[in-house]
Amino acid sequence: MRVVIAGYGRVGSRTARVLDEEGHDVTLVENVPEKAETARERGFTVVEGDASNPSVLEEAGIEDADAVAGLTGNPTTNFEICSLGKEYGCRTVMRLSEDVPDEIYDEYEASVDEVIYPERLGAAGAKTALLGGNFNAIGELTEDLQLTTVTVTEDAPVVGRRVNDLSVDGARIYAHGRERESLTIPLPGTEIEAGDRLAIVVEGAQIGDVRDALLGA
């Protein structure tokens, strides 16, 4: 999968790292020279410039990209980036880093494929708790977090188990999806089947151990 990420801050850098580790083709757009240089030192392809400028996104390869993410600290910029991504048929994800009026939030949510918003994550956690879930998406983890997804194989030890009964040191499962379905917060009684996808928040150093625990060594 080819992905263009605008913004190499805390969110953008971790997202890029996870996607890269999973084998995806990641190109970063960053307008702060120091951040751009840091990204290059870590092996990423970087285009310097304002990602809300169509020519900059074109230089980053948006014409051939599968997805684009506006992960800068500026919601307006992120929305502009996603709007351009839509014109090229990309899946679009934007970050909100501050409170916005309800009508603006509704506009963002209706116009892009996914909004990353702290209150949205909190609502997902509250829903899980209200439905009887006993796991916390990120509260008990350290700051060294990464987001990853795994696809359950037929012989995985978790097949047949309920999502909210799983306990894996250093990780929390926060979303689940059947094959070819979108990831959602699972109901407490959801049983895992072969082909399911699990979205996980995990401590960076333990990704390998967590995969082994879920899928088998």
PDB file of C-alpha atoms in Angstrom:
ATOM      1  CA  MET A   1       0.000   0.000   0.000  1.00  0.00           C
ATOM      2  CA  ARG A   2       1.308   3.461  -0.918  1.00  0.00           C
ATOM      3  CA  VAL A   3       0.704   6.124   1.715  1.00  0.00           C
ATOM      4  CA  VAL A   4       1.440   9.845   1.860  1.00  0.00           C
ATOM      5  CA  ILE A   5       1.653  11.307   5.365  1.00  0.00           C
ATOM      6  CA  ALA A   6       1.729  15.058   5.967  1.00  0.00           C
ATOM      7  CA  GLY A   7       3.338  16.017   9.248  1.00  0.00           C
ATOM      8  CA  TYR A   8       6.262  14.366  11.006  1.00  0.00           C
ATOM      9  CA  GLY A   9       5.377  15.241  14.576  1.00  0.00           C
ATOM     10  CA  ARG A  10       4.547  12.792  17.348  1.00  0.00           C
ATOM     11  CA  VAL A  11       1.524  11.300  15.583  1.00  0.00           C
ATOM     12  CA  GLY A  12       2.952  11.361  12.074  1.00  0.00           C
ATOM     13  CA  SER A  13       6.305   9.860  13.016  1.00  0.00           C
ATOM     14  CA  ARG A  14       4.784   6.928  14.870  1.00  0.00           C
ATOM     15  CA  THR A  15       2.249   6.272  12.158  1.00  0.00           C
ATOM     16  CA  ALA A  16       4.971   6.304   9.521  1.00  0.00           C
ATOM     17  CA  ARG A  17       7.151   3.957  11.546  1.00  0.00           C
ATOM     18  CA  VAL A  18       4.386   1.388  12.028  1.00  0.00           C
ATOM     19  CA  LEU A  19       3.388   1.429   8.361  1.00  0.00           C
ATOM     20  CA  ASP A  20       7.017   1.125   7.293  1.00  0.00           C
ATOM     21  CA  GLU A  21       7.597  -1.836   9.623  1.00  0.00           C
ATOM     22  CA  GLU A  22       4.578  -3.553   8.092  1.00  0.00           C
ATOM     23  CA  GLY A  23       6.061  -3.170   4.610  1.00  0.00           C
ATOM     24  CA  HIS A  24       4.024  -0.282   3.255  1.00  0.00           C
ATOM     25  CA  ASP A  25       5.481   2.376   0.947  1.00  0.00           C
ATOM     26  CA  VAL A  26       5.481   5.626   2.971  1.00  0.00           C
ATOM     27  CA  THR A  27       6.298   9.129   1.744  1.00  0.00           C
ATOM     28  CA  LEU A  28       6.357  11.999   4.216  1.00  0.00           C
ATOM     29  CA  VAL A  29       5.634  15.678   3.605  1.00  0.00           C
ATOM     30  CA  GLU A  30       7.109  18.076   6.164  1.00  0.00           C
ATOM     31  CA  ASN A  31       7.686  21.836   6.022  1.00  0.00           C
ATOM     32  CA  VAL A  32      10.013  22.078   9.030  1.00  0.00           C
ATOM     33  CA  PRO A  33      13.583  21.402   7.789  1.00  0.00           C
ATOM     34  CA  GLU A  34      14.772  19.894  11.069  1.00  0.00           C
ATOM     35  CA  LYS A  35      11.898  17.400  11.184  1.00  0.00           C
ATOM     36  CA  ALA A  36      12.369  16.573   7.521  1.00  0.00           C
ATOM     37  CA  GLU A  37      16.045  15.837   8.107  1.00  0.00           C
ATOM     38  CA  THR A  38      15.224  13.624  11.100  1.00  0.00           C
ATOM     39  CA  ALA A  39      12.803  11.644   8.956  1.00  0.00           C
ATOM     40  CA  ARG A  40      15.421  11.185   6.242  1.00  0.00           C
ATOM     41  CA  GLU A  41      17.956   9.993   8.815  1.00  0.00           C
ATOM     42  CA  ARG A  42      15.439   7.336   9.790  1.00  0.00           C
ATOM     43  CA  GLY A  43      15.237   6.143   6.203  1.00  0.00           C
ATOM     44  CA  PHE A  44      12.029   7.765   5.000  1.00  0.00           C
ATOM     45  CA  THR A  45      11.397   9.409   1.656  1.00  0.00           C
ATOM     46  CA  VAL A  46      10.601  13.050   2.428  1.00  0.00           C
ATOM     47  CA  VAL A  47       9.270  15.946   0.389  1.00  0.00           C
ATOM     48  CA  GLU A  48       9.783  19.337   2.011  1.00  0.00           C
ATOM     49  CA  GLY A  49       7.011  21.873   1.598  1.00  0.00           C
ATOM     50  CA  ASP A  50       3.435  22.847   2.430  1.00  0.00           C
ATOM     51  CA  ALA A  51       1.298  19.740   2.009  1.00  0.00           C
ATOM     52  CA  SER A  52      -1.813  21.826   1.349  1.00  0.00           C
ATOM     53  CA  ASN A  53      -0.149  22.880  -1.908  1.00  0.00           C
ATOM     54  CA  PRO A  54      -1.260  20.516  -4.705  1.00  0.00           C
ATOM     55  CA  SER A  55       2.145  20.609  -6.403  1.00  0.00           C
ATOM     56  CA  VAL A  56       3.849  19.447  -3.194  1.00  0.00           C
ATOM     57  CA  LEU A  57       1.466  16.518  -2.820  1.00  0.00           C
ATOM     58  CA  GLU A  58       1.963  15.640  -6.465  1.00  0.00           C
ATOM     59  CA  GLU A  59       5.723  15.603  -5.881  1.00  0.00           C
ATOM     60  CA  ALA A  60       5.065  13.225  -2.984  1.00  0.00           C
ATOM     61  CA  GLY A  61       3.257  10.863  -5.362  1.00  0.00           C
ATOM     62  CA  ILE A  62      -0.366  11.398  -4.387  1.00  0.00           C
ATOM     63  CA  GLU A  63      -1.469  10.527  -7.921  1.00  0.00           C
ATOM     64  CA  ASP A  64      -0.433   6.910  -7.295  1.00  0.00           C
ATOM     65  CA  ALA A  65      -1.125   6.771  -3.541  1.00  0.00           C
ATOM     66  CA  ASP A  66      -3.750   4.561  -1.933  1.00  0.00           C
ATOM     67  CA  ALA A  67      -4.180   6.781   1.116  1.00  0.00           C
ATOM     68  CA  VAL A  68      -3.221  10.198   2.425  1.00  0.00           C
ATOM     69  CA  ALA A  69      -3.131  11.399   6.025  1.00  0.00           C
ATOM     70  CA  GLY A  70      -3.177  14.986   7.251  1.00  0.00           C
ATOM     71  CA  LEU A  71      -1.451  14.612  10.624  1.00  0.00           C
ATOM     72  CA  THR A  72      -0.109  18.124  11.150  1.00  0.00           C
ATOM     73  CA  GLY A  73      -1.062  20.202  14.171  1.00  0.00           C
ATOM     74  CA  ASN A  74      -3.335  22.406  12.058  1.00  0.00           C
ATOM     75  CA  PRO A  75      -6.856  21.022  11.452  1.00  0.00           C
ATOM     76  CA  THR A  76      -7.521  23.413   8.567  1.00  0.00           C
ATOM     77  CA  THR A  77      -4.360  22.279   6.806  1.00  0.00           C
ATOM     78  CA  ASN A  78      -5.210  18.639   7.448  1.00  0.00           C
ATOM     79  CA  PHE A  79      -8.660  19.130   5.930  1.00  0.00           C
ATOM     80  CA  GLU A  80      -7.194  20.786   2.846  1.00  0.00           C
ATOM     81  CA  ILE A  81      -4.771  17.891   2.447  1.00  0.00           C
ATOM     82  CA  CYS A  82      -7.572  15.341   2.673  1.00  0.00           C
ATOM     83  CA  SER A  83      -9.729  17.318   0.241  1.00  0.00           C
ATOM     84  CA  LEU A  84      -6.905  17.117  -2.292  1.00  0.00           C
ATOM     85  CA  GLY A  85      -6.477  13.432  -1.550  1.00  0.00           C
ATOM     86  CA  LYS A  86     -10.140  12.818  -2.310  1.00  0.00           C
ATOM     87  CA  GLU A  87      -9.665  14.333  -5.754  1.00  0.00           C
ATOM     88  CA  TYR A  88      -7.114  11.604  -6.473  1.00  0.00           C
ATOM     89  CA  GLY A  89      -9.306   8.827  -5.108  1.00  0.00           C
ATOM     90  CA  CYS A  90      -7.253   8.273  -1.948  1.00  0.00           C
ATOM     91  CA  ARG A  91      -8.525   7.057   1.386  1.00  0.00           C
ATOM     92  CA  THR A  92      -8.270  10.098   3.673  1.00  0.00           C
ATOM     93  CA  VAL A  93      -7.470  10.421   7.365  1.00  0.00           C
ATOM     94  CA  MET A  94      -7.174  13.716   9.232  1.00  0.00           C
ATOM     95  CA  ARG A  95      -6.074  14.640  12.723  1.00  0.00           C
ATOM     96  CA  LEU A  96      -7.816  17.114  15.009  1.00  0.00           C
ATOM     97  CA  SER A  97      -5.618  18.391  17.816  1.00  0.00           C
ATOM     98  CA  GLU A  98      -7.957  20.911  19.398  1.00  0.00           C
ATOM     99  CA  ASP A  99     -11.633  21.448  20.150  1.00  0.00           C
ATOM    100  CA  VAL A 100     -13.695  22.588  17.189  1.00  0.00           C
ATOM    101  CA  PRO A 101     -17.368  23.645  16.957  1.00  0.00           C
ATOM    102  CA  ASP A 102     -19.768  20.772  16.431  1.00  0.00           C
ATOM    103  CA  GLU A 103     -20.768  21.968  12.984  1.00  0.00           C
ATOM    104  CA  ILE A 104     -17.114  22.102  11.863  1.00  0.00           C
ATOM    105  CA  TYR A 105     -16.425  18.653  13.280  1.00  0.00           C
ATOM    106  CA  ASP A 106     -19.496  17.308  11.477  1.00  0.00           C
ATOM    107  CA  GLU A 107     -18.219  18.801   8.234  1.00  0.00           C
ATOM    108  CA  TYR A 108     -14.814  17.177   8.692  1.00  0.00           C
ATOM    109  CA  GLU A 109     -16.291  13.803   9.590  1.00  0.00           C
ATOM    110  CA  ALA A 110     -18.631  13.851   6.601  1.00  0.00           C
ATOM    111  CA  SER A 111     -15.889  14.837   4.165  1.00  0.00           C
ATOM    112  CA  VAL A 112     -13.036  12.453   5.052  1.00  0.00           C
ATOM    113  CA  ASP A 113     -12.872   8.722   5.630  1.00  0.00           C
ATOM    114  CA  GLU A 114     -11.602   8.924   9.200  1.00  0.00           C
ATOM    115  CA  VAL A 115     -11.071  11.607  11.839  1.00  0.00           C
ATOM    116  CA  ILE A 116      -8.452  11.041  14.536  1.00  0.00           C
ATOM    117  CA  TYR A 117      -9.677  12.921  17.570  1.00  0.00           C
ATOM    118  CA  PRO A 118      -8.916  12.396  21.288  1.00  0.00           C
ATOM    119  CA  GLU A 119     -12.570  12.724  22.296  1.00  0.00           C
ATOM    120  CA  ARG A 120     -13.529  10.169  19.650  1.00  0.00           C
ATOM    121  CA  LEU A 121     -11.094   7.656  21.135  1.00  0.00           C
ATOM    122  CA  GLY A 122     -12.471   8.434  24.585  1.00  0.00           C
ATOM    123  CA  ALA A 123     -16.013   7.782  23.367  1.00  0.00           C
ATOM    124  CA  ALA A 124     -14.918   4.430  21.926  1.00  0.00           C
ATOM    125  CA  GLY A 125     -13.415   3.484  25.276  1.00  0.00           C
ATOM    126  CA  ALA A 126     -16.563   4.556  27.106  1.00  0.00           C
ATOM    127  CA  LYS A 127     -18.705   2.484  24.755  1.00  0.00           C
ATOM    128  CA  THR A 128     -16.549  -0.564  25.412  1.00  0.00           C
ATOM    129  CA  ALA A 129     -16.811  -0.074  29.175  1.00  0.00           C
ATOM    130  CA  LEU A 130     -20.601   0.438  29.056  1.00  0.00           C
ATOM    131  CA  LEU A 131     -21.047  -2.764  27.065  1.00  0.00           C
ATOM    132  CA  GLY A 132     -19.076  -4.734  29.631  1.00  0.00           C
ATOM    133  CA  GLY A 133     -15.616  -4.657  28.117  1.00  0.00           C
ATOM    134  CA  ASN A 134     -12.716  -4.955  30.527  1.00  0.00           C
ATOM    135  CA  PHE A 135      -9.846  -3.531  28.522  1.00  0.00           C
ATOM    136  CA  ASN A 136      -8.496  -0.006  28.205  1.00  0.00           C
ATOM    137  CA  ALA A 137      -7.204   1.025  24.781  1.00  0.00           C
ATOM    138  CA  ILE A 138      -4.201   3.034  25.944  1.00  0.00           C
ATOM    139  CA  GLY A 139      -4.551   4.131  29.552  1.00  0.00           C
ATOM    140  CA  GLU A 140      -2.239   1.569  31.090  1.00  0.00           C
ATOM    141  CA  LEU A 141       0.456   1.614  28.425  1.00  0.00           C
ATOM    142  CA  THR A 142       3.625   3.653  28.342  1.00  0.00           C
ATOM    143  CA  GLU A 143       4.276   6.548  25.979  1.00  0.00           C
ATOM    144  CA  ASP A 144       6.274   4.298  23.636  1.00  0.00           C
ATOM    145  CA  LEU A 145       3.182   3.243  21.710  1.00  0.00           C
ATOM    146  CA  GLN A 146       2.671   1.963  18.211  1.00  0.00           C
ATOM    147  CA  LEU A 147      -0.458   1.101  16.299  1.00  0.00           C
ATOM    148  CA  THR A 148      -0.539  -2.097  14.297  1.00  0.00           C
ATOM    149  CA  THR A 149      -3.000  -4.600  12.862  1.00  0.00           C
ATOM    150  CA  VAL A 150      -2.759  -8.373  12.564  1.00  0.00           C
ATOM    151  CA  THR A 151      -4.779 -10.848  10.496  1.00  0.00           C
ATOM    152  CA  VAL A 152      -5.780 -13.980  12.387  1.00  0.00           C
ATOM    153  CA  THR A 153      -4.591 -17.191  10.756  1.00  0.00           C
ATOM    154  CA  GLU A 154      -6.512 -20.474  10.827  1.00  0.00           C
ATOM    155  CA  ASP A 155      -4.185 -22.040  13.392  1.00  0.00           C
ATOM    156  CA  ALA A 156      -3.837 -18.958  15.609  1.00  0.00           C
ATOM    157  CA  PRO A 157      -4.359 -19.695  19.325  1.00  0.00           C
ATOM    158  CA  VAL A 158      -6.897 -16.861  19.643  1.00  0.00           C
ATOM    159  CA  VAL A 159      -9.427 -18.412  17.213  1.00  0.00           C
ATOM    160  CA  GLY A 160     -12.645 -19.078  19.116  1.00  0.00           C
ATOM    161  CA  ARG A 161     -11.809 -16.772  21.991  1.00  0.00           C
ATOM    162  CA  ARG A 162     -13.732 -13.608  22.832  1.00  0.00           C
ATOM    163  CA  VAL A 163     -11.996 -10.339  22.013  1.00  0.00           C
ATOM    164  CA  ASN A 164     -12.506  -8.747  25.427  1.00  0.00           C
ATOM    165  CA  ASP A 165     -11.184 -11.854  27.211  1.00  0.00           C
ATOM    166  CA  LEU A 166      -7.780 -11.557  25.575  1.00  0.00           C
ATOM    167  CA  SER A 167      -4.951 -10.390  27.786  1.00  0.00           C
ATOM    168  CA  VAL A 168      -1.593  -9.711  26.162  1.00  0.00           C
ATOM    169  CA  ASP A 169       1.219  -8.100  28.135  1.00  0.00           C
ATOM    170  CA  GLY A 170       2.275  -4.767  26.660  1.00  0.00           C
ATOM    171  CA  ALA A 171      -0.721  -4.442  24.326  1.00  0.00           C
ATOM    172  CA  ARG A 172      -4.406  -3.617  24.175  1.00  0.00           C
ATOM    173  CA  ILE A 173      -6.802  -4.659  21.432  1.00  0.00           C
ATOM    174  CA  TYR A 174      -9.052  -1.731  20.612  1.00  0.00           C
ATOM    175  CA  ALA A 175     -10.803  -2.695  17.366  1.00  0.00           C
ATOM    176  CA  HIS A 176     -11.829  -5.786  15.420  1.00  0.00           C
ATOM    177  CA  GLY A 177     -13.139  -6.522  11.943  1.00  0.00           C
ATOM    178  CA  ARG A 178     -14.254  -9.531   9.972  1.00  0.00           C
ATOM    179  CA  GLU A 179     -12.559 -10.227   6.661  1.00  0.00           C
ATOM    180  CA  ARG A 180     -13.345  -7.401   4.175  1.00  0.00           C
ATOM    181  CA  GLU A 181     -15.259  -5.447   6.848  1.00  0.00           C
ATOM    182  CA  SER A 182     -14.338  -2.191   8.565  1.00  0.00           C
ATOM    183  CA  LEU A 183     -12.654  -2.229  11.961  1.00  0.00           C
ATOM    184  CA  THR A 184     -15.002  -1.361  14.831  1.00  0.00           C
ATOM    185  CA  ILE A 185     -15.068  -1.474  18.627  1.00  0.00           C
ATOM    186  CA  PRO A 186     -16.151  -5.080  19.296  1.00  0.00           C
ATOM    187  CA  LEU A 187     -19.064  -6.177  21.448  1.00  0.00           C
ATOM    188  CA  PRO A 188     -18.007  -8.072  24.613  1.00  0.00           C
ATOM    189  CA  GLY A 189     -19.117 -11.447  23.243  1.00  0.00           C
ATOM    190  CA  THR A 190     -17.451 -11.135  19.840  1.00  0.00           C
ATOM    191  CA  GLU A 191     -15.585 -14.349  19.054  1.00  0.00           C
ATOM    192  CA  ILE A 192     -12.461 -14.283  16.916  1.00  0.00           C
ATOM    193  CA  GLU A 193     -12.495 -16.197  13.648  1.00  0.00           C
ATOM    194  CA  ALA A 194      -9.788 -17.003  11.121  1.00  0.00           C
ATOM    195  CA  GLY A 195      -9.384 -14.091   8.731  1.00  0.00           C
ATOM    196  CA  ASP A 196     -10.418 -11.482  11.302  1.00  0.00           C
ATOM    197  CA  ARG A 197      -8.284  -8.385  11.770  1.00  0.00           C
ATOM    198  CA  LEU A 198      -7.277  -7.053  15.168  1.00  0.00           C
ATOM    199  CA  ALA A 199      -6.102  -3.482  15.701  1.00  0.00           C
ATOM    200  CA  ILE A 200      -3.635  -3.201  18.555  1.00  0.00           C
ATOM    201  CA  VAL A 201      -1.977  -0.454  20.562  1.00  0.00           C
ATOM    202  CA  VAL A 202       1.341  -1.932  21.640  1.00  0.00           C
ATOM    203  CA  GLU A 203       4.595  -0.983  23.308  1.00  0.00           C
ATOM    204  CA  GLY A 204       7.113  -0.671  20.482  1.00  0.00           C
ATOM    205  CA  ALA A 205       9.642  -3.127  21.869  1.00  0.00           C
ATOM    206  CA  GLN A 206       7.051  -5.880  22.247  1.00  0.00           C
ATOM    207  CA  ILE A 207       5.469  -6.004  18.791  1.00  0.00           C
ATOM    208  CA  GLY A 208       7.109  -9.335  17.959  1.00  0.00           C
ATOM    209  CA  ASP A 209       6.097 -10.947  21.257  1.00  0.00           C
ATOM    210  CA  VAL A 210       2.535  -9.691  20.917  1.00  0.00           C
ATOM    211  CA  ARG A 211       2.210 -11.074  17.388  1.00  0.00           C
ATOM    212  CA  ASP A 212       3.507 -14.431  18.595  1.00  0.00           C
ATOM    213  CA  ALA A 213       1.038 -14.455  21.492  1.00  0.00           C
ATOM    214  CA  LEU A 214      -1.910 -13.741  19.207  1.00  0.00           C
ATOM    215  CA  LEU A 215      -0.962 -15.716  16.113  1.00  0.00           C
ATOM    216  CA  GLY A 216       1.416 -18.337  17.461  1.00  0.00           C
ATOM    217  CA  ALA A 217       5.202 -18.449  17.171  1.00  0.00           C
TER     218      ALA A 217
END
